[in-house]
XYZ file of C-alpha atoms in Angstrom:
439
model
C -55.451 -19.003 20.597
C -56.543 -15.521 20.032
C -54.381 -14.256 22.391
C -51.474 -15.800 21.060
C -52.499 -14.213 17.789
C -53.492 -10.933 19.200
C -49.805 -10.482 20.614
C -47.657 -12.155 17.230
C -49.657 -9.427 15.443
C -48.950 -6.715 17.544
C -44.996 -7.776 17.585
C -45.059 -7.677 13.909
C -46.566 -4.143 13.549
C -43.903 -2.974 16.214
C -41.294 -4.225 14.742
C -40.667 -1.491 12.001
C -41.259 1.064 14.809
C -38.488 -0.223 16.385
C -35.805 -1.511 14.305
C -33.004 0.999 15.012
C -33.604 0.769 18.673
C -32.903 -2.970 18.140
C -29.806 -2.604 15.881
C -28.120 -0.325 18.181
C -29.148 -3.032 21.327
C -27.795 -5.621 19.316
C -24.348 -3.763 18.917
C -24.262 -2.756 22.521
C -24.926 -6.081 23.950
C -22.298 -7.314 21.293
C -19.495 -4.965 22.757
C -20.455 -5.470 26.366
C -20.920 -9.371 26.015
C -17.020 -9.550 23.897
C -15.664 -6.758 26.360
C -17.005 -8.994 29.537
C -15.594 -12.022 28.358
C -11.950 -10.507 27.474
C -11.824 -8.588 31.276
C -12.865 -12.093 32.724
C -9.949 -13.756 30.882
C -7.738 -11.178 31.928
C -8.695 -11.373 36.059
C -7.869 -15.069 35.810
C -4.656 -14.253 34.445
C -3.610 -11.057 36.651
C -2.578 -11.704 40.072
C -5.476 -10.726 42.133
C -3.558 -9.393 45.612
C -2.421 -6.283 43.616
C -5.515 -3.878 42.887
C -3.589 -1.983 40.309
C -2.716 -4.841 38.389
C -5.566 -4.899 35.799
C -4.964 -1.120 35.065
C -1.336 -1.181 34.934
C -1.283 -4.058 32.353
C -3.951 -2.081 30.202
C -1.770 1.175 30.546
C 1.363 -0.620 29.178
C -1.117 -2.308 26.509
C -2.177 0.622 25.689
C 1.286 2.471 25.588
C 3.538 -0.137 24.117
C 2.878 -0.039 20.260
C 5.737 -1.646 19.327
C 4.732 -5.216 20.109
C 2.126 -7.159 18.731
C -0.877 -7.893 20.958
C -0.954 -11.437 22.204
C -4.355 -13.506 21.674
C -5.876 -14.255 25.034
C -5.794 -18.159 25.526
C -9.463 -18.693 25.515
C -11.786 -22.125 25.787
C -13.832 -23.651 23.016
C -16.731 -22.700 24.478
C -16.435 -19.077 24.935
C -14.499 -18.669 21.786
C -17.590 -20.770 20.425
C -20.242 -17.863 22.091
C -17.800 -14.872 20.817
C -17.915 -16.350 17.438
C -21.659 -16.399 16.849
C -22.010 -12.907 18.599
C -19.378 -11.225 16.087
C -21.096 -13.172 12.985
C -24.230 -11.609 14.199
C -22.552 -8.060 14.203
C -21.105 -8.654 10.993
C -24.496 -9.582 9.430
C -26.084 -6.672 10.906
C -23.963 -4.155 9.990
C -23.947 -5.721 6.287
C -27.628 -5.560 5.945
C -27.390 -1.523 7.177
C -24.914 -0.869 4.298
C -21.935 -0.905 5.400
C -18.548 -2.893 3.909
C -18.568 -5.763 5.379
C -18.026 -8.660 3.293
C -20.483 -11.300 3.548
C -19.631 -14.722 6.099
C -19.352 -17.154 3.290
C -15.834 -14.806 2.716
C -15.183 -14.846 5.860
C -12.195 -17.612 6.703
C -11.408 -19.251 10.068
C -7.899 -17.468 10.215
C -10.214 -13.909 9.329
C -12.390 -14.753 13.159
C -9.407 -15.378 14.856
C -8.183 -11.911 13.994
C -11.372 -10.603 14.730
C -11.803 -12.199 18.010
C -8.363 -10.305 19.656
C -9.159 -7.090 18.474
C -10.355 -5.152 21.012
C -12.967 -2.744 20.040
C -15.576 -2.916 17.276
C -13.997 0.484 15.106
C -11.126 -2.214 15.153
C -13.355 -4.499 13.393
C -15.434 -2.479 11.060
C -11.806 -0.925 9.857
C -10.662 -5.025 9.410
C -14.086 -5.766 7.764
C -13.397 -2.661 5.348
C -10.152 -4.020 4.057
C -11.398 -7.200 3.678
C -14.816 -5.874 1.738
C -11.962 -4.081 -0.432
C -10.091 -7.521 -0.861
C -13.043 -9.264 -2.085
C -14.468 -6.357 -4.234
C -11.230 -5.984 -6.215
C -10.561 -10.446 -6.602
C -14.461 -9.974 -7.815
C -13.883 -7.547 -10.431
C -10.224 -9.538 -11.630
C -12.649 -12.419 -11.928
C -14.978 -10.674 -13.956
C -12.366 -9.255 -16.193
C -10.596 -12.685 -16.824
C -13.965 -14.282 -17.987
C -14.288 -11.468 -20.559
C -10.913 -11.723 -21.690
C -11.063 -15.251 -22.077
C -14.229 -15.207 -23.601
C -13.075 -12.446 -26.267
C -10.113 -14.657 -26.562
C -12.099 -17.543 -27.837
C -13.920 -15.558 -29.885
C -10.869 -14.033 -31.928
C -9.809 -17.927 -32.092
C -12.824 -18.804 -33.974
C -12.852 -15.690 -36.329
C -9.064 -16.786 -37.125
C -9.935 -20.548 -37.600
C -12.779 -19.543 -39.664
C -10.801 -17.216 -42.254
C -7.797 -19.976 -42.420
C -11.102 -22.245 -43.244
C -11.915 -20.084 -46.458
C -8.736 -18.835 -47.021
C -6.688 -22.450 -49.084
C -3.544 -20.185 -49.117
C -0.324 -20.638 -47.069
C -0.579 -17.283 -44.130
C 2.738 -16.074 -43.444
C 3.560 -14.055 -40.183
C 3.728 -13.939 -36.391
C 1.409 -16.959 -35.239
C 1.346 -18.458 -39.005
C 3.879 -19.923 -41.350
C 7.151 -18.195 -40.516
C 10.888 -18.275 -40.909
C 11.913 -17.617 -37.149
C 11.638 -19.586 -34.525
C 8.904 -19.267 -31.387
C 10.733 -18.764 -28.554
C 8.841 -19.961 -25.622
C 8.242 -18.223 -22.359
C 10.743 -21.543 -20.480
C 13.198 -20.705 -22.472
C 13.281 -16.362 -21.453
C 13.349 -18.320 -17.613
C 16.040 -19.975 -18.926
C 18.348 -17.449 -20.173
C 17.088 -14.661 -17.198
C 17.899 -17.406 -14.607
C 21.294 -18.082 -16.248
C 21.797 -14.298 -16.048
C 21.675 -14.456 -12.177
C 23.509 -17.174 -12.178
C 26.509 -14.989 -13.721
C 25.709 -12.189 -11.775
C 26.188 -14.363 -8.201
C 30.065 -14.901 -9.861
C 30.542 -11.206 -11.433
C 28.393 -8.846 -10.137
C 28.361 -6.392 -6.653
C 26.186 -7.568 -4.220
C 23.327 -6.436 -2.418
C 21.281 -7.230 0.484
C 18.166 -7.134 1.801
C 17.950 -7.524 6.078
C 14.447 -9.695 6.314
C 14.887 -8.263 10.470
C 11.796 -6.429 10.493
C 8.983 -8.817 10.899
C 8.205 -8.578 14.418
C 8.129 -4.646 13.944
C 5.125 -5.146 11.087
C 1.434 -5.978 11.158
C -0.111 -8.340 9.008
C -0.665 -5.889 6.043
C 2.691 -4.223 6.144
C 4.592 -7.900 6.346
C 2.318 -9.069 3.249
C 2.731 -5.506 1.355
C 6.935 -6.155 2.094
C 6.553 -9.687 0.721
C 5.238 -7.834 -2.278
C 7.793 -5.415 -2.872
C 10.418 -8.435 -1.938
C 9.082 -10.066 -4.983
C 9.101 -7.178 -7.522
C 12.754 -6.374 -6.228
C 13.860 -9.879 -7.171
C 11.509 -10.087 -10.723
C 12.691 -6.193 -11.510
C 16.462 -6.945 -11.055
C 16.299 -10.415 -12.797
C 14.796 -8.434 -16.231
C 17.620 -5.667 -15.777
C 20.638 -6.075 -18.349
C 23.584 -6.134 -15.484
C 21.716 -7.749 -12.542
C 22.626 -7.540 -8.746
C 23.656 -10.678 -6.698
C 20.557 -10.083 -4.516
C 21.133 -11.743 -0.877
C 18.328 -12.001 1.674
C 19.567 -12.455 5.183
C 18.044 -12.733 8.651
C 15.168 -14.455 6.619
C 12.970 -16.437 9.549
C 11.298 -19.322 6.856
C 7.787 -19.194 9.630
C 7.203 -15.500 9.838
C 4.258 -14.097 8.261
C 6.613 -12.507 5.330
C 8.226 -15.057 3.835
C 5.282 -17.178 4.076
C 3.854 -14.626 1.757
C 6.862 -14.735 -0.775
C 7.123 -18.225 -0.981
C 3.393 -17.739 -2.208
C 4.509 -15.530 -4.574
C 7.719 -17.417 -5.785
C 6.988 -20.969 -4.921
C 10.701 -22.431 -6.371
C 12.172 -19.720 -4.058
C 13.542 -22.780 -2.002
C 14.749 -24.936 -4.870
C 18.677 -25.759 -5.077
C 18.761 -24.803 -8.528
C 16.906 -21.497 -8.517
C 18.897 -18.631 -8.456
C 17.969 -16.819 -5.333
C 20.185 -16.475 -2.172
C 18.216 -16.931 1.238
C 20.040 -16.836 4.862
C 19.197 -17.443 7.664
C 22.284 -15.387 9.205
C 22.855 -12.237 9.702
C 24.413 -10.049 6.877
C 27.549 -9.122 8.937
C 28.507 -12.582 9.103
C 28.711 -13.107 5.100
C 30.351 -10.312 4.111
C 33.610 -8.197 5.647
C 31.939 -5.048 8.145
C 34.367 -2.401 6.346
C 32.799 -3.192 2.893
C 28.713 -3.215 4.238
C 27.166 0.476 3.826
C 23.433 0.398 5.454
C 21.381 2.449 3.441
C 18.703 4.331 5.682
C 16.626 7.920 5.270
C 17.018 8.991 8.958
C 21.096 9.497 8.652
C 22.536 12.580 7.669
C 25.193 11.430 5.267
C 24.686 11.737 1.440
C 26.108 8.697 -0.520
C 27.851 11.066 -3.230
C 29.143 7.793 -5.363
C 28.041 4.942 -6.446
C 31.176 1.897 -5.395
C 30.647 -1.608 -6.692
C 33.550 -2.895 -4.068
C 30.818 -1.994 -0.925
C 27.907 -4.164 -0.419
C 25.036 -1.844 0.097
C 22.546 -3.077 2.801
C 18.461 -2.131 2.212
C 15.795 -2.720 5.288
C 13.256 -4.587 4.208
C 10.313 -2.933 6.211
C 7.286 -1.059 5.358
C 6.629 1.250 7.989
C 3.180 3.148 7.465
C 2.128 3.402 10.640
C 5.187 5.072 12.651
C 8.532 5.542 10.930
C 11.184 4.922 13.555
C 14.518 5.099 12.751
C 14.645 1.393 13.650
C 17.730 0.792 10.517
C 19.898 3.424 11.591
C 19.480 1.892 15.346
C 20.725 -1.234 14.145
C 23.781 0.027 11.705
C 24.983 1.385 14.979
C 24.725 -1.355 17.020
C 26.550 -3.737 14.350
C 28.990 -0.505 13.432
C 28.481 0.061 10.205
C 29.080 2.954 7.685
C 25.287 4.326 6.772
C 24.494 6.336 3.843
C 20.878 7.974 2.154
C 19.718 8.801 -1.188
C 20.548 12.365 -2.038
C 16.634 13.198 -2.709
C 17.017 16.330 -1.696
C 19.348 17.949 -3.874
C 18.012 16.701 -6.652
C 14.234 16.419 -6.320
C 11.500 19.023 -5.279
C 9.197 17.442 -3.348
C 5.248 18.033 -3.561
C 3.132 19.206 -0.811
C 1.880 16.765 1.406
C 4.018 14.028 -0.091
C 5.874 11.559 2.229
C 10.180 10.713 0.732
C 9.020 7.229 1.282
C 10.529 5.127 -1.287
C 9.544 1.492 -2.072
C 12.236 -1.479 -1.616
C 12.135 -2.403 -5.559
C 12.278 1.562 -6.266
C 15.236 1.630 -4.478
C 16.760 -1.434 -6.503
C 16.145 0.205 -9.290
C 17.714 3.393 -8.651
C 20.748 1.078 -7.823
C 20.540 -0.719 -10.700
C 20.295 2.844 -13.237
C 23.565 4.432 -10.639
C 25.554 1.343 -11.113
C 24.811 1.548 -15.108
C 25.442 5.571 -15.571
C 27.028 6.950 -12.498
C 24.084 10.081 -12.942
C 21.711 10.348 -10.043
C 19.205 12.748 -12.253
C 18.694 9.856 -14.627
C 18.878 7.476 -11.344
C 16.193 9.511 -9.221
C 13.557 8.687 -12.255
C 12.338 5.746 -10.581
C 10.901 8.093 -7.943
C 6.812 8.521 -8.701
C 5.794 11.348 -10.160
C 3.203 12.137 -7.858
C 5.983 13.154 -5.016
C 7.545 15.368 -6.887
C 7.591 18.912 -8.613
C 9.091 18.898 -12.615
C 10.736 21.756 -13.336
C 8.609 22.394 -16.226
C 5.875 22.445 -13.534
C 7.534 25.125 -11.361
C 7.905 27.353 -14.670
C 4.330 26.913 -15.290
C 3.255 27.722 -12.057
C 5.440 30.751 -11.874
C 4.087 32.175 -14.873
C 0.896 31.699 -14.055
C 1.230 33.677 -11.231
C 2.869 36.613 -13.207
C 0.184 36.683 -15.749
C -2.534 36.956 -12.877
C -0.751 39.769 -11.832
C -0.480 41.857 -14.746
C -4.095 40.332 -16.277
C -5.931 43.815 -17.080
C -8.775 44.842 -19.746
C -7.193 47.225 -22.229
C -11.067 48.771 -22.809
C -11.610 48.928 -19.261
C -8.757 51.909 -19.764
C -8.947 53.522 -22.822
C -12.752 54.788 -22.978
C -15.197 53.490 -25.465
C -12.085 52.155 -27.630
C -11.575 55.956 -29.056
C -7.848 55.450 -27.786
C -8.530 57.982 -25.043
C -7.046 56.924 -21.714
C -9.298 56.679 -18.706
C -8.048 56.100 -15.125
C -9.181 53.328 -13.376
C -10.921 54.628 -9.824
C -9.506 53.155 -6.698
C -11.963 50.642 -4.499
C -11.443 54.129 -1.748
C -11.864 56.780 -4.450
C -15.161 59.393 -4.634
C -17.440 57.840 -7.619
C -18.643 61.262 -8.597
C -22.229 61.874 -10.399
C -23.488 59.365 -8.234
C -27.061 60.093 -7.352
C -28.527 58.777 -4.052
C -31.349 57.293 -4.526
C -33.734 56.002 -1.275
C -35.646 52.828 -2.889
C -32.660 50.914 -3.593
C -30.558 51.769 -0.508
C -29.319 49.350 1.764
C -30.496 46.536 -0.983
C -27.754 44.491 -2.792
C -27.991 45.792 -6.117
C-alpha cells in the first residue's frame, strides 16, 4: 500500500513537469493514429499490383483543386475510434487557448467534416470559423435579451404615464386619424409588385451552375447574396423579373436559401425557380452573359436583352469559369465598365457582390448614367476624387513646407541662407570629449 502511494504521489508531482511534453504526444499520436487509419482505407481501395498507385492517386488529390474531396467510406467502428481521438484534440487545444468552440457546439454534420479533412491546420482553420460562428450567434443573443428587456421597460413607463395621464394621447401608437398599416399588408403590395413586373418588366437571370465549383462557405455565402438580390430588387420602385435557372433543389445552396426564404417554393409566391437551363427559356440572340474576365464593355443599358449573372462566389481561385460557359452555349458576353469610371484602391480586389450587381442594374435601367449606377460599388475599393485632390495637395505642401525664421535671422527681416547637408559649417570648434559620441 505504500508503494502504491509512493508512486500516485510521485505521478502527481511530475505531472506539471511534464505537461507540454504530453500535449504535444497527445497531438502527435492524434495525427499519426487519423493519418494511419485514412492510408489503411486507401490500400484497401487502391489496386495493390501497381506500386505507384497510392502515390499517383495522392498526386492527382493533391493537384486537382477543382473537385471536392470525396469522404472515405469508413466502418462504425473506426469512424467510432477517429471520433473520440479528434474530440480529444479539440478539448486539448481548447483548454491551451486556442478557438475552438467547445463539443456541446459541436454537431454531428460539424465531425463528419472534420473526419475527411486531412491534416490538423485543416481542422484548427474549421474549428476557427466555427469558434467565430458561435462567438458572433452569442453576442446576437446577448443583444436581443437587452433589447427586449429595454423594450419592456419603455412598455411599462408608457402604460404607467397613460395610467396618470385621464386624457385622450393623440399620435403615432395612440389615438390617431390614419390608419396602421401592417407589415402583411407592405408583403402584400411588394409581392403584387413582382407580380407586375413578371408581365412588364425586362428580365434577368441568375445561372444557379456553380455549386459543384464551391465549398461549403462560398455555396452558403452565395445563398446569402441570392437572398439579398431577390429582397433588394423586390423593395426597388421598377423591379426586375428575376429568374433562377439551373437551380439543383438538393445542393448545398439552395438548401441554404430555402432557409432563408422558406415560401420560396409556394405557387403563389412570386419567385421564378428552374430547373433548366437559361438558354432554353429565353431566345440565344437576346441572352448577354455578364462576366469580368471578357474584354467587351457593355456601353448601354437595353431592356429587349436578358442579361445573364453567375451566381458564384469565388474566393479561393477566380477562374474564368462564366466566360467558359458563354462560349460553349454561344452567347454575346459583356462587363461592367469599372474601369473607366472608378479608381480603384491599392490592394483592393474588382470583385463585386451578386445583389451589388442587381443593383447597379436596377439604378442603369432607371437613369441610363453609369456614375450614378457605379455607387453601389463599396467605398472601401475605391479612390473619390475628392480623395485624389487631397492627397495631391498634401504632397505639394510637404514639398514646399519651410520655416520662414529658419531664413530670415533672428526675425530682423535679414535673409540668411540655409547651409547644405555637404556645406563647410564654419566656426566650428573641435572639441575631443564629445567626439565620436552622438550628441
Amino acid at each position: 500500500m505504500f508503494n502504491k502511494l509512493t508512486i500516485i504521489k510521485n505521478c502527481i508531482v511530475l505531472l506539471p513537469r511534464k505537461r507540454v511534453e504530453f500535449k504535444r504526444s497527445l497531438q502527435s499520436k492524434s495525427s499519426q493514429v487519423i493519418t494511419e487509419a485514412a492510408c489503411a482505407d486507401q490500400n484497401h481501395v487502391e489496386n495493390t499490383t501497381n506500386p505507384f498507385a497510392v502515390n499517383l492517386q495522392s498526386f492527382l488529390s493533391a493537384t486537382n483543386t477543382d473537385e471536392k474531396p470525396a469522404t472515405l467510406a469508413i466502418s462504425p467502428e473506426e469512424k467510432e475510434r477517429r471520433l473520440k481521438v479528434l474530440q480529444l484534440e479539440a478539448e486539448v487545444a481548447r483548454q491551451e487557448g486556442k478557438r475552438v468552440p467547445t463539443l456541446d457546439y459541436l454537431k454531428d454534420h460539424h465531425w463528419d467534416q472534420i473526419i475527411a479533412m486531412p491534416s490538423r491546420s485543416a481542422r484548427m482553420k474549421f474549428y476557427s470559423y466555427l469558434w467565430k460562428n458561435a462567438a458572433i450567434a452569442e453576442s446576437r443573443k446577448m443583444k436581443k435579451q437587452e433589447k427586449a428587456a429595454s423594450a419592456q421597460d419603455r412598455i411599462d413607463a408608457i402604460r404607467k404615464e397613460r395610467a396618470e395621464n385621464p386624457h385622450i394621447v393623440y399620435g403615432l401608437g395612440n389615438v390617431s386619424m390614419f390608419l396602421r398599416i401592417y407589415d402583411a399588408t407592405i408583403n402584400h403590395w411588394m409581392n403584387h409588385r413582382l407580380i407586375r413586373a413578371m408581365l412588364f418588366s425586362p428580365k434577368i437571370v441568375l445561372d444557379c451552375s456553380y455549386d459543384n465549383q464551391m465549398d461549403k462557405r462560398e455555396a452558403e455565402n452565395a445563398a446569402k447574396q441570392l437572398m439579398l438580390c431577390f429582397a433588394e430588387n423586390r423593395a426597388h420602385d421598377d423591379p426586375f423579373d428575376l429568374h433562377y435557372c439551373n437551380v439543383d433543389l438538393k445542393s448545398t445552396c439552395m438548401k441554404r436559401l430555402q432557409s432563408y426564404i422558406p415560401t420560396m417554393l409556394n405557387p403563389e409566391f412570386p419567385m421564378n425557380i428552374h430547373s433548366e437551363c437559361f438558354t432554353e427559356i429565353f431566345s440565344k440572340n437576346n441572352i448577354v452573359y455578364l462576366t469580368p474576365h471578357c474584354q467587351t464593355d457593355l456601353e448601354t443599358y437595353n431592356s429587349d436583352d436578358v442579361y445573364v449573372i453567375g451566381a458564384m462566389v469565388d474566393k479561393r481561385h477566380a477562374e474564368p469559369l462564366s466566360l467558359a460557359k458563354a462560349k460553349r452555349l454561344g452567347l454575346r458576353v459583356a462587363r461592367l465598365p469599372l474601369d473607366r469610371y472608378l479608381q480603384w484602391g491599392s490592394g483592393s480586389g474588382k470583385s463585386l457582390t451578386l445583389n451589388q450587381m442587381v443593383n447597379i442594374l436596377l439604378d442603369l435601367k432607371k437613369t441610363g448614367d453609369w456614375e450614378t449606377s457605379l455607387k453601389h460599388v463599396p467605398r472601401r475599393k475605391v479612390i473619390d476624387s475628392e480623395e485624389r485632390l487631397a492627397s495631391f495637395y498634401e504632397k505639394q505642401k510637404n514639398r514646399v513646407n519651410v520655416r520662414v525664421d529658419k531664413i530670415f535671422d533672428n526675425g530682423n527681416g535679414v535673409f540668411k541662407p540655409v547651409n547644405s547637408v555637404r556645406s563647410h559649417k564654419k566656426h566650428l570648434k573641435f572639441n575631443l570629449a564629445n567626439w565620436g559620441s552622438k550628441k
